[in-house]
Coordinates of C-alpha atoms in Angstrom, one line a residue:
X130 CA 16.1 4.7 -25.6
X131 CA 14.0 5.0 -22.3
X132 CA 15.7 3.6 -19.2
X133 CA 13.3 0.5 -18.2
X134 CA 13.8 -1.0 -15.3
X135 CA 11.8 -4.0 -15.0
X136 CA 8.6 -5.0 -12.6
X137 CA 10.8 -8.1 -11.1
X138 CA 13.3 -5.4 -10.2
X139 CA 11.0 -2.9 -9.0
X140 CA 9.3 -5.4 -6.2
X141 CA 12.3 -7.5 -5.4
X142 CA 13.8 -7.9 -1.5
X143 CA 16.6 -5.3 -2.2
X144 CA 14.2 -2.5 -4.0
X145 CA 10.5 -3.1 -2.4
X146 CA 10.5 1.1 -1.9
X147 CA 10.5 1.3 -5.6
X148 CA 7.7 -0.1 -6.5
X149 CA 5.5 1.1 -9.6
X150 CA 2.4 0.5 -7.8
X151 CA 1.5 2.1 -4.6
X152 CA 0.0 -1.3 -3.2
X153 CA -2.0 0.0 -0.2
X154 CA -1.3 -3.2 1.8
X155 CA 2.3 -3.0 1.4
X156 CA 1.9 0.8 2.5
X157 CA 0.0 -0.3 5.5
X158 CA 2.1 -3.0 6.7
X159 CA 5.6 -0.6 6.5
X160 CA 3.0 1.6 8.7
X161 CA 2.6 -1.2 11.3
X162 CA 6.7 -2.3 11.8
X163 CA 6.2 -0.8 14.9
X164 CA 3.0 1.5 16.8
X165 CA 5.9 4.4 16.7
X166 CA 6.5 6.0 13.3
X167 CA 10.3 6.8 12.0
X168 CA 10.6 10.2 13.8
X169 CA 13.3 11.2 11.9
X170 CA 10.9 10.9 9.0
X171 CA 8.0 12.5 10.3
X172 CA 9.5 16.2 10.5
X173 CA 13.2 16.9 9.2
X174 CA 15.3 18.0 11.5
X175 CA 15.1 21.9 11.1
X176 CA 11.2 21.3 12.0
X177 CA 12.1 19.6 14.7
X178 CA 14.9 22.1 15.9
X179 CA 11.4 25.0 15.2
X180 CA 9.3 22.6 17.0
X181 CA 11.9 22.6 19.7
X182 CA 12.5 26.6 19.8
X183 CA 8.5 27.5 20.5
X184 CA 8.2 24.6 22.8
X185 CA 10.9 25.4 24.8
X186 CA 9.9 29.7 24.6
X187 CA 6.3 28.8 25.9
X188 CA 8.3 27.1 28.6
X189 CA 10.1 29.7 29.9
X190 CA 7.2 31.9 29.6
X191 CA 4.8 29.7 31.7
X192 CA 8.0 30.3 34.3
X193 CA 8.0 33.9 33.8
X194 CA 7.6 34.5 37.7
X195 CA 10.9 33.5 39.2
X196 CA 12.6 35.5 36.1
X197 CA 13.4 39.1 37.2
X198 CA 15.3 40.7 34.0
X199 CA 15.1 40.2 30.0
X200 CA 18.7 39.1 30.5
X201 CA 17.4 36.2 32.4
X202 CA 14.6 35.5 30.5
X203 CA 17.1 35.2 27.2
X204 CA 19.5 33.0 29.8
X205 CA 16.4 30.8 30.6
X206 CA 15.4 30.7 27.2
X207 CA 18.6 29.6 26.0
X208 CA 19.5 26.9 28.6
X209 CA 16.1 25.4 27.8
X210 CA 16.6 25.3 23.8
X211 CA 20.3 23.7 24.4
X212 CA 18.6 21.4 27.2
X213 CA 15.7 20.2 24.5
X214 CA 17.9 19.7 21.3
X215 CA 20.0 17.9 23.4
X216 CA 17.9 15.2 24.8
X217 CA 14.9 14.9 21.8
X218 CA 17.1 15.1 18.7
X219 CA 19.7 12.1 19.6
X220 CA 16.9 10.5 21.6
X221 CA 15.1 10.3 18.0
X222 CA 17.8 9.1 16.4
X223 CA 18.5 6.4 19.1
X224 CA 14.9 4.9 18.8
X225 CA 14.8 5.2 15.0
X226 CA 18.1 3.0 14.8
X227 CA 16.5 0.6 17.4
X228 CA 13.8 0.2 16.0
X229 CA 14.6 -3.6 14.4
X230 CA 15.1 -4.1 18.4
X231 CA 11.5 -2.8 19.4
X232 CA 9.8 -4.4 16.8
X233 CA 10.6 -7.8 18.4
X234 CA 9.6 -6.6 21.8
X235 CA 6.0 -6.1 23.2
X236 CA 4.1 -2.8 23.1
X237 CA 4.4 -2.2 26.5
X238 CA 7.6 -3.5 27.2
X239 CA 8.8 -1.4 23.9
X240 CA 7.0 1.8 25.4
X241 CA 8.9 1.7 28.8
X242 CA 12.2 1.3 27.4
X243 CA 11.4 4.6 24.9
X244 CA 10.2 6.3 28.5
X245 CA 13.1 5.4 30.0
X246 CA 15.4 6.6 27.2
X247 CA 13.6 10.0 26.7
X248 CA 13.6 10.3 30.5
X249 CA 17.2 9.1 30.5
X250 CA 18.1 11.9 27.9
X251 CA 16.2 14.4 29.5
X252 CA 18.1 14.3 32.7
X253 CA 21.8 14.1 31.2
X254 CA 21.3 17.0 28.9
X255 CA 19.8 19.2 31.9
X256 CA 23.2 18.1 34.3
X257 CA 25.8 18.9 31.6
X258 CA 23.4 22.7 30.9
X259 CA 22.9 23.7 34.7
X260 CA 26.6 22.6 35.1
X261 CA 27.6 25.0 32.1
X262 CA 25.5 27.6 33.8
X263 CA 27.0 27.5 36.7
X264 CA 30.4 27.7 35.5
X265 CA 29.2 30.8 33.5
X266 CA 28.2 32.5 36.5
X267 CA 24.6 32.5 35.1
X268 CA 23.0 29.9 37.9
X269 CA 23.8 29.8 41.8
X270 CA 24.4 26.4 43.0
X271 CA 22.1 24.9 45.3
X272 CA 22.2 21.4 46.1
X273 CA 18.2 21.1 46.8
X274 CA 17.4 23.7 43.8
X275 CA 19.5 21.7 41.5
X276 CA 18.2 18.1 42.3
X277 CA 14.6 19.6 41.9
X278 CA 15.4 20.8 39.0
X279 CA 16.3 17.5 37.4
X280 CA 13.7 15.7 39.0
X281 CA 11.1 18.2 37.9
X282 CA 12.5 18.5 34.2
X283 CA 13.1 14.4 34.2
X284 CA 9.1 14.0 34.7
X285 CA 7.6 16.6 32.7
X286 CA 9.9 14.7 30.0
X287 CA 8.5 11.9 31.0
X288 CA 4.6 12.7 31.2
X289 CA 5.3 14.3 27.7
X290 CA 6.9 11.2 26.3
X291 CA 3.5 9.1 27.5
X292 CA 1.2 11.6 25.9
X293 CA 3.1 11.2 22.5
X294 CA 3.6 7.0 23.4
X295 CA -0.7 7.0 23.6
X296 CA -1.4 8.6 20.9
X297 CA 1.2 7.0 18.6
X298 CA -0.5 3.8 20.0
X299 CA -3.8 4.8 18.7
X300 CA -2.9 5.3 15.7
X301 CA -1.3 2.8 14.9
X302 CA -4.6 0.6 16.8
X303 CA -6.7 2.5 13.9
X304 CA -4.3 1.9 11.3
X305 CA -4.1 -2.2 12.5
X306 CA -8.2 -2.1 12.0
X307 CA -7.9 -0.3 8.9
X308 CA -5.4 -3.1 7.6
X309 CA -7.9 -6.0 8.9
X310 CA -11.1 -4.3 7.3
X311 CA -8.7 -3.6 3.7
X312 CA -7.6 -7.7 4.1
X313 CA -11.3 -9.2 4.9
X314 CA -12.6 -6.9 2.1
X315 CA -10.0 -7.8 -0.3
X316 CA -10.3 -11.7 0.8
X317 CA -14.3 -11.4 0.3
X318 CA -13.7 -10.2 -2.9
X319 CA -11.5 -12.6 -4.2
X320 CA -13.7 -15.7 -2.7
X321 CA -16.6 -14.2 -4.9
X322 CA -14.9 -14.5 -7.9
X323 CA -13.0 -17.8 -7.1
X324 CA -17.1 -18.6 -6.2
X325 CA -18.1 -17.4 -9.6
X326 CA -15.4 -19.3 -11.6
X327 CA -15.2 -22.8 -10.2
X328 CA -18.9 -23.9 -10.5
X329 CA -20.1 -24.2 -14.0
X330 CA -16.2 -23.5 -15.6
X331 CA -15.0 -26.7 -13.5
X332 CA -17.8 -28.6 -14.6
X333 CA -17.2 -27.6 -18.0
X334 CA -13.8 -28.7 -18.0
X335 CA -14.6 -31.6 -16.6
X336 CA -16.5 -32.9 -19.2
X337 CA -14.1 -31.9 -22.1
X338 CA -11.8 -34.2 -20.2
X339 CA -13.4 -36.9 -20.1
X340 CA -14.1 -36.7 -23.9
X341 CA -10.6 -36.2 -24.6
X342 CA -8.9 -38.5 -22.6
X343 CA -10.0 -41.7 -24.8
X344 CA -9.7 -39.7 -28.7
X345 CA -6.7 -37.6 -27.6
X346 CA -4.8 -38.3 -24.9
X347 CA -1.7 -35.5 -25.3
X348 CA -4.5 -33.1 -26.2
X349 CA -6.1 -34.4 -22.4
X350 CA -2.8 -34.1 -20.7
X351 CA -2.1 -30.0 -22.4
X352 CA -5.3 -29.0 -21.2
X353 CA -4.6 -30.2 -17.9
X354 CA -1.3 -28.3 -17.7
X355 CA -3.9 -25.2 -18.5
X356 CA -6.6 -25.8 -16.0
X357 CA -3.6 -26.2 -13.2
X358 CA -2.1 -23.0 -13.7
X359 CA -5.3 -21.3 -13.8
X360 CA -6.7 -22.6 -10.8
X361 CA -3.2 -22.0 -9.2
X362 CA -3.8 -18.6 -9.3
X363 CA -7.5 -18.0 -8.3
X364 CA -7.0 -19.9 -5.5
X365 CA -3.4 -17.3 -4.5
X366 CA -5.8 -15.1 -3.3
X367 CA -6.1 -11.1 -4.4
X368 CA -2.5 -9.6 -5.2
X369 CA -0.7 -7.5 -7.7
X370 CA 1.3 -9.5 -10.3
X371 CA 3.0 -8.5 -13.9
X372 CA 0.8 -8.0 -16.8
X373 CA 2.8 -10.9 -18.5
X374 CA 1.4 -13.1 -16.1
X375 CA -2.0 -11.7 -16.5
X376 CA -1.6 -12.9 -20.1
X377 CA -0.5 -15.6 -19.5
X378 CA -3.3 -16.3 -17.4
X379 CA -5.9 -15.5 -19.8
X380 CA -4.5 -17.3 -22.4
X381 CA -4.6 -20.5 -20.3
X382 CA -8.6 -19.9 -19.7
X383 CA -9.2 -19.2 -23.6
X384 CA -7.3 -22.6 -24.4
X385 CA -9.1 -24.3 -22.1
X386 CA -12.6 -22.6 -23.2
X387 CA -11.6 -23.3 -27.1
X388 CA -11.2 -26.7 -26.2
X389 CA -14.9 -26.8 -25.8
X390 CA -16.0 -23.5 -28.0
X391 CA -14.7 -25.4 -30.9
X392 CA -14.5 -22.6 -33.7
X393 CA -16.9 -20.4 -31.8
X394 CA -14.1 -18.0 -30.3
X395 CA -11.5 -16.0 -32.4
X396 CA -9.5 -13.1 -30.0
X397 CA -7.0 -10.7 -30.8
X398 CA -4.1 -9.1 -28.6
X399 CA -3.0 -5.4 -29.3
X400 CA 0.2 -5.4 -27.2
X401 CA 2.2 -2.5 -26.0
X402 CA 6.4 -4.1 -26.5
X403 CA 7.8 -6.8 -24.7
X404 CA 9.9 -3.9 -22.9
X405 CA 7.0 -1.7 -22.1
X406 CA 4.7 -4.7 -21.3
X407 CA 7.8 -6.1 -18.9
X408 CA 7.2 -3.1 -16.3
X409 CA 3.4 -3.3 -16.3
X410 CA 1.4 -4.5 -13.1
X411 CA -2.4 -5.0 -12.4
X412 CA -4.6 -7.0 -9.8
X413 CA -4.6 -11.2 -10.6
X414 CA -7.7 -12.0 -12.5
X415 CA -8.6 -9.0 -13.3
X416 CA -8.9 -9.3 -17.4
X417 CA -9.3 -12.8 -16.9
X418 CA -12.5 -12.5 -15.3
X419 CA -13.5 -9.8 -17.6
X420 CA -13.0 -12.4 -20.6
X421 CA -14.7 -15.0 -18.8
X422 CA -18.2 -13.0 -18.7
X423 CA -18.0 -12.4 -22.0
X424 CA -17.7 -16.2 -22.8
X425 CA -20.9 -16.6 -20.5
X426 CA -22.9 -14.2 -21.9
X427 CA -22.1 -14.1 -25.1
X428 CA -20.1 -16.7 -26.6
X429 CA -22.0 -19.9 -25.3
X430 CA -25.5 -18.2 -26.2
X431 CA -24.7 -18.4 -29.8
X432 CA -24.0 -20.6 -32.4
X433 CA -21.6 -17.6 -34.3
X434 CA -18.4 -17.2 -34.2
X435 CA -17.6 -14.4 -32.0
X436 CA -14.7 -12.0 -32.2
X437 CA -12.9 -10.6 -29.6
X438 CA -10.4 -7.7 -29.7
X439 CA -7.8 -6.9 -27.0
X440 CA -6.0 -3.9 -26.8
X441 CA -3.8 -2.5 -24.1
X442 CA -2.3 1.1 -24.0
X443 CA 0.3 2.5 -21.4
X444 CA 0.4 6.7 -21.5
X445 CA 0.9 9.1 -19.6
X446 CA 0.8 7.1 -16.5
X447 CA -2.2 5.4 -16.9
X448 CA -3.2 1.7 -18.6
X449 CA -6.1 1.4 -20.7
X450 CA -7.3 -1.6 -21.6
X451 CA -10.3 -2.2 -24.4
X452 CA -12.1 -4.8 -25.1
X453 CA -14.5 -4.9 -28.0
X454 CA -17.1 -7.8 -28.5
X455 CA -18.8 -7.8 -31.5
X456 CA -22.5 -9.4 -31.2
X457 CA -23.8 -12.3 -33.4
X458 CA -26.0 -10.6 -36.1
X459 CA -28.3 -13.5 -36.5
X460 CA -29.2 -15.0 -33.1
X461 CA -31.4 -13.0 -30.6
X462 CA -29.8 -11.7 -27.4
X463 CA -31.7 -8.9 -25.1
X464 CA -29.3 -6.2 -24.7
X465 CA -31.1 -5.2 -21.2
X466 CA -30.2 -8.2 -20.1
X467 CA -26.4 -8.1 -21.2
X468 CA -26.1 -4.9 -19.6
X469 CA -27.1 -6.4 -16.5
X470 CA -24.7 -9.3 -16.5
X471 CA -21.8 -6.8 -17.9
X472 CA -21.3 -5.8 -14.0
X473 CA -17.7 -5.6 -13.2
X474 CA -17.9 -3.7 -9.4
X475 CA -16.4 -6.6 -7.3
X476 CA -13.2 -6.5 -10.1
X477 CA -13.2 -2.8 -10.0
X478 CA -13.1 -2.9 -6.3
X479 CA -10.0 -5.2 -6.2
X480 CA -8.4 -2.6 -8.9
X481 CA -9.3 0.6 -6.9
X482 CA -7.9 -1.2 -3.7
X483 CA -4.4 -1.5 -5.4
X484 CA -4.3 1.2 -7.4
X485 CA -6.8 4.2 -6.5
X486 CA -10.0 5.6 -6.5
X487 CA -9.5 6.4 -10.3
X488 CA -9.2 3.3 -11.0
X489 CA -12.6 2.0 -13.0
X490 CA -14.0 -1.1 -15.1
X491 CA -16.8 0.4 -17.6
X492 CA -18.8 -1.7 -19.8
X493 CA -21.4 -0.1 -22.6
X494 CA -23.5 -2.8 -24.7
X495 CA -24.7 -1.5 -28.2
X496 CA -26.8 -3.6 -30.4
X497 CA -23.5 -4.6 -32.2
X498 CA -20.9 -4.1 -29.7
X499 CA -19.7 -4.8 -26.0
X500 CA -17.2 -2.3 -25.4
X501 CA -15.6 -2.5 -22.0
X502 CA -12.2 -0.6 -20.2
X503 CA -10.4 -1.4 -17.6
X504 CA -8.3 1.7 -17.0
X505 CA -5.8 2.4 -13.5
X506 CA -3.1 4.3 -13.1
X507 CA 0.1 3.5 -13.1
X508 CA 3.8 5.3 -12.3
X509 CA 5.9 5.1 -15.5
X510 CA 9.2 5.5 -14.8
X511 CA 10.8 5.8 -17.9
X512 CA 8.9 9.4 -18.5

């Protein structure tokens, strides 16, 4: 039996790295904790201790003149390897386990206290070396040399540190606009369809109310329970949510649309099992809205009864869903027109944002059929 562990468990508090979707938001906002990434993360330590190594070599090369012998070049070299591990690696460590401590602290309050401890580092590490060294026999003391020294290494540590402090700060300035631009795109989206929902399905509504709540009150009062939850989530704005809700949701629109469509309106599920179905995700409204322009455009231009089929497939890490439309055969409807209204970009848009370019809403219109997919990928973690 595959091992399913389920969507609420995948995007609860405790597991929010595990989940299913890569939501691009979420991504971006573990991005922008704090303008300096988790160094530790960025390279692994061996890269770092490399990184270290050839810094620390074109060091001592640039300071090639005050080194006589290939004995002191190797001393030199050395000293600065032991000097650089010691102050960057810890001093890493240090800020990624201070970061919960940064993150409530201004930028530039943050960045001096980073200075400082790099600085900080920098100049304990190069005492306790030049100390060694001289206990070695491998450096004369000299109060002034030795002073200068520390000074000297203590601010190129420091200039270094702002270089790396500036640009961590742009990107993460470039990230911050690229989160904005993602929300007010995502938002725009979202208040299009909420646009293209409320007017003529509210009045709709409306009107079946009023002609229910005199002939049949409890039939009023379960309709209303329908329209609440609906609205309730158009008006939560553009997010991911389980595909059980999803259903949920469109099966409170298509009660609500019966209520009016009479017998005009007879739709099928193909569902993957309740298991299966239990990990799924997509973008709210998504199939909802998909459903609701094919009422529009076909449903309500007809006196037929139209058939609607539903199908949803989950394989090899991707979700398909069909649905299939079949066309009145009697009344008259311009397939160059239907292909116009079957238009699904904005929805497609809100499904790429959360899921990948490869995500896609297609639509093809035959003279007897509306096929459209919705199809996204999607990690299953069972395989």
């Amino acid at each position: 039996m595959k091992n399913w562990r389920s969507y609420r468990y995948k995007t609860s508090q405790q597991n929010k790295s595990s989940s299913i979707a890569k939501d691009e938001v979420a991504l971006l906002a573990e991005r922008l904790e704090f303008f300096i990434p988790k160094l530790m993360e960025v390279m692994k330590p061996w890269q770092w201790f490399i990184y270290i190594f050839f810094w620390s070599l074109f060091v001592t090369v640039i300071n090639r003149y005050d080194i006589a012998t290939w004995s002191d070049f190797l001393i030199q070299l050395f000293s600065r390897v032991l000097q650089n591990t010691l102050s960057i690696i810890p001093s890493l460590y240090l800020i990624d386990y201070l970061r919960p401590i940064f993150k409530g602290m201004s930028i530039p309050k943050a960045s001096m206290y980073v200075l400082a401890l790099l600085m900080v580092a920098s100049t304990i590490s190069m005492i306790l070396v030049m100390l060694v060294m001289i206990n070695v026999g491998w450096f004369e003391y000299d109060r002034q040399t030795f002073i200068l020294n520390i000074l000297f290494d203590a601010v190129i540590s420091g200039g270094f540190t702002l270089v790396f402090l500036l640009y961590f700060l742009r990107r993460y300035r470039e990230t911050n606009a690229l989160k904005q631009s993602f929300e007010q795109k995502l938002s725009a989206q979202n208040d299009v369809i909420k646009s293209r929902i409320a007017p003529h399905f509210f009045f709709n509504t409306i009107n079946t109310l009023v002609s229910l709540i005199e002939s049949n009150p409890a039939r009023a009062s379960a309709l209303l329970q329908h329209v609440s939850a609906l609205f309730r989530a158009s008006f939560n704005g553009a997010r991911e949510i389980s595909f059980e809700e999803e259903i949920a949701l469109c099966e409170h629109y298509l009660a609500i649309e019966s209520s009016r469509l009479a017998d005009k309106l007879e739709v099928s599920w193909q569902l993957p099992d309740e298991d299966v179905m239990y990990d799924m995700v997509i973008t709210a409204l998504t199939l909802q809205s998909v459903l609701e322009k094919m009422l529009l455009n076909v449903v309500e231009m007809t006196t037929e009864t139209i058939y609607i089929n539903i199908r949803v497939t989950w394989q090899q890490h991707r979700v398909v869903i069909t649905i299939g439309v079949a066309l009145p055969k009697k009344t008259m409807i311009i397939n160059h027109d239907l292909r116009q209204h079957m238009n699904f970009y904005i929805q497609a848009e809100r499904l790429r944002a959360y899921f990948g370019q490869s995500a896609d809403i297609k639509s093809s219109v035959t003279s007897s059929r509306i096929i459209t997919v919705i199809d996204y990928p999607l990690q299953d973690v069972s395989l």
